[in-house]
DNA sequence: TGCCTGATGTTCT
DNA sequence: GAACATCAGGCAC
């Protein structure tokens, strides 16, 4: 049974949650096919973070980020890519954890078809992950306790398996060490 | 291996 | 009208 992800994530700030989500599984169901991945890389974003979408306040776009924890915040970027975040923290505070990379556990064949790629390139980047799991704006605001996209929390990883570094792919607040990944995992996008 | 660039939509100023 | 939490392909070294 999936524990209540809403109450667990509601009680965490983005940084705690970014660490906690490492090792968690994302289960996506598409046309009866099951795709399952293990999250291996995350980034924390919150309201007092200049690189966060919520930094400039609540707008129609960032609305779900300010909503209740345990929901999916999907946004479109660079004209061609989606990225997905897990909303965390209490309602009314704009915080989320960007899912940057994951390790396929089940349904690789279907992911290959969606991505037209194979191997590491399947899910080793935020937009790649979304493509492999067919996550787009339709799922923006989706409740991760429900099908067709569920978050399955796992026991927190031992701290010596988690690497904490500065974030990548952004221009603001580059120096904040709010990126986390699982040590020695080949699917981590950049080390 | 590593830099540079093009593709391209949505949001906010 | 510019910025953007990106990716993949091309070319130089």
XYZ file of C-alpha atoms (C1' of nucleotides) in Angstrom:
217
model
C 0.000 0.000 0.000
C 1.219 3.443 -0.882
C 1.571 5.524 2.268
C -0.118 8.882 2.189
C 2.272 10.808 -0.013
C 0.400 14.042 0.525
C 0.916 14.242 4.261
C 4.536 13.048 4.019
C 5.533 15.565 1.329
C 3.455 18.328 2.888
C 5.614 18.181 6.001
C 8.895 18.572 4.105
C 10.690 21.510 2.611
C 11.987 21.230 -0.954
C 15.501 20.269 0.063
C 14.443 17.494 2.407
C 12.005 16.240 -0.197
C 14.623 16.306 -2.974
C 16.736 13.894 -0.934
C 13.770 11.827 0.124
C 12.565 11.350 -3.451
C 15.840 9.760 -4.531
C 15.151 6.053 -4.849
C 11.376 6.555 -5.020
C 9.540 5.015 -7.951
C 7.319 6.593 -10.546
C 4.714 4.296 -12.057
C 3.086 5.386 -15.292
C 0.303 3.524 -17.000
C -0.246 4.064 -20.730
C -2.863 2.056 -22.622
C -2.629 -0.735 -20.090
C 1.162 -0.826 -20.312
C 3.129 -0.274 -17.141
C 6.235 1.906 -17.111
C 8.228 1.999 -13.901
C 11.338 4.043 -13.090
C 13.454 4.759 -10.042
C 14.278 8.401 -9.429
C 18.045 8.949 -9.304
C 18.467 12.718 -9.664
C 16.486 15.681 -8.325
C 16.710 19.423 -7.819
C 15.004 21.476 -5.120
C 13.168 24.697 -5.994
C 11.315 26.920 -3.572
C 9.802 30.336 -3.253
C 12.846 32.230 -1.999
C 14.983 30.776 -4.773
C 15.665 33.105 -7.709
C 15.798 30.172 -10.124
C 12.395 28.889 -9.108
C 9.261 29.507 -11.120
C 7.511 30.355 -7.859
C 10.025 33.087 -6.991
C 8.001 35.835 -8.674
C 4.778 34.770 -7.057
C 1.743 32.824 -8.031
C 0.695 33.027 -11.692
C -1.614 30.860 -13.778
C 1.409 28.856 -14.872
C 2.836 28.245 -11.427
C -0.479 27.779 -9.716
C -0.065 24.059 -9.054
C 3.323 24.677 -7.480
C 1.511 26.591 -4.759
C -1.084 23.879 -4.404
C -1.048 20.845 -2.168
C 1.923 18.487 -1.983
C 2.093 15.219 -3.890
C 0.870 16.632 -7.178
C 2.687 16.866 -10.474
C 3.845 20.229 -11.821
C 4.615 19.920 -15.523
C 5.891 22.873 -17.524
C 6.959 23.401 -21.075
C 10.348 24.935 -21.827
C 12.694 25.842 -24.677
C 9.896 25.468 -27.169
C 10.069 21.705 -27.299
C 10.500 20.068 -23.929
C 8.498 19.199 -20.863
C 9.923 18.886 -17.375
C 8.135 17.450 -14.391
C 8.265 18.346 -10.725
C 6.727 16.950 -7.584
C 4.983 19.645 -5.553
C 6.085 19.607 -1.917
C 5.592 21.661 1.227
C 2.431 23.150 2.608
C -0.313 24.548 0.455
C 0.221 28.211 -0.435
C 4.009 27.920 -0.421
C 5.536 27.490 -3.881
C 7.999 24.616 -3.650
C 8.704 21.638 -5.858
C 11.321 19.044 -6.670
C 12.425 18.742 -10.292
C 12.862 15.154 -11.415
C 16.029 15.280 -13.511
C 16.783 11.639 -14.180
C 15.589 8.120 -13.470
C 16.530 4.528 -13.988
C 14.071 2.369 -15.981
C 12.807 -0.650 -14.054
C 9.944 -1.859 -16.194
C 8.548 -1.155 -19.661
C 11.855 -0.185 -21.302
C 10.587 -1.367 -24.677
C 7.710 1.068 -24.632
C 10.009 3.876 -23.462
C 12.334 3.179 -26.369
C 9.408 3.595 -28.753
C 8.394 6.883 -27.136
C 11.959 8.207 -27.108
C 13.295 6.633 -30.281
C 16.461 6.099 -28.241
C 18.030 3.341 -26.264
C 20.126 2.733 -23.172
C 21.281 5.546 -20.908
C 19.776 8.223 -23.173
C 16.316 6.886 -22.358
C 15.875 8.855 -19.127
C 19.113 10.668 -18.203
C 17.716 14.201 -18.362
C 14.550 15.981 -17.232
C 12.996 16.402 -20.667
C 14.052 12.903 -21.711
C 12.381 11.465 -18.651
C 9.125 13.212 -19.497
C 9.262 11.968 -23.050
C 9.997 8.392 -22.002
C 7.046 8.412 -19.608
C 4.810 10.442 -21.925
C 4.346 13.151 -19.339
C 3.050 16.399 -20.795
C 0.876 19.314 -19.746
C -2.176 17.064 -19.661
C -0.718 15.707 -16.422
C -0.062 19.141 -14.941
C -1.682 19.164 -11.507
C -2.144 15.407 -11.500
C -2.467 13.732 -8.104
C 0.477 11.361 -7.726
C -1.488 9.065 -5.445
C -3.652 8.076 -8.413
C -3.409 6.404 -11.809
C -2.194 6.793 -14.480
C 0.901 8.217 -12.834
C 1.745 7.261 -9.276
C 4.590 8.033 -6.961
C 5.738 5.174 -4.770
C 7.838 6.347 -1.854
C 10.646 4.179 -0.545
C 12.667 4.220 2.638
C 15.131 7.108 2.566
C 18.538 6.214 1.193
C 21.568 6.187 3.477
C 23.213 9.602 3.315
C 26.488 8.180 2.012
C 24.703 7.194 -1.213
C 23.477 10.736 -1.869
C 25.645 13.342 -3.547
C 24.757 17.010 -3.098
C 25.994 19.580 -5.640
C 25.109 22.853 -7.302
C 22.347 22.830 -9.885
C 22.834 22.767 -13.628
C 21.038 24.079 -16.695
C 19.988 27.341 -15.038
C 21.275 30.913 -15.093
C 20.067 32.230 -11.738
C 21.156 31.104 -8.278
C 23.652 28.712 -9.816
C 25.656 28.388 -6.653
C 22.941 26.957 -4.480
C 23.772 23.310 -3.674
C 20.277 22.050 -4.211
C 20.859 19.256 -6.681
C 20.952 15.694 -5.441
C 21.737 12.399 -7.095
C 22.466 8.798 -6.244
C 26.175 8.060 -6.157
C 27.588 5.992 -9.037
C 24.301 5.684 -10.885
C 24.794 5.661 -14.677
C 21.504 7.424 -15.365
C 22.509 10.605 -13.535
C 22.609 13.283 -16.210
C 25.888 14.969 -15.343
C 28.481 14.451 -12.644
C 35.673 15.029 -25.772
C 33.806 19.469 -25.797
C 31.948 23.647 -27.497
C 28.329 25.818 -30.400
C 23.945 26.196 -32.332
C 19.289 25.440 -34.092
C 14.689 24.040 -33.120
C 10.730 26.075 -31.121
C 6.173 27.336 -27.550
C 4.741 29.464 -23.516
C 4.954 32.862 -20.131
C 5.744 37.201 -18.352
C 7.629 42.070 -18.851
C 9.946 40.686 -27.520
C 13.031 38.289 -24.545
C 13.906 34.682 -21.506
C 13.846 29.974 -20.665
C 14.941 24.445 -14.836
C 16.764 21.401 -22.812
C 18.402 18.184 -26.233
C 20.791 16.432 -30.212
C 23.643 17.005 -33.976
C 27.629 19.016 -36.107
C 32.156 20.414 -36.261
C 36.809 21.475 -34.410
C 40.483 19.855 -31.780
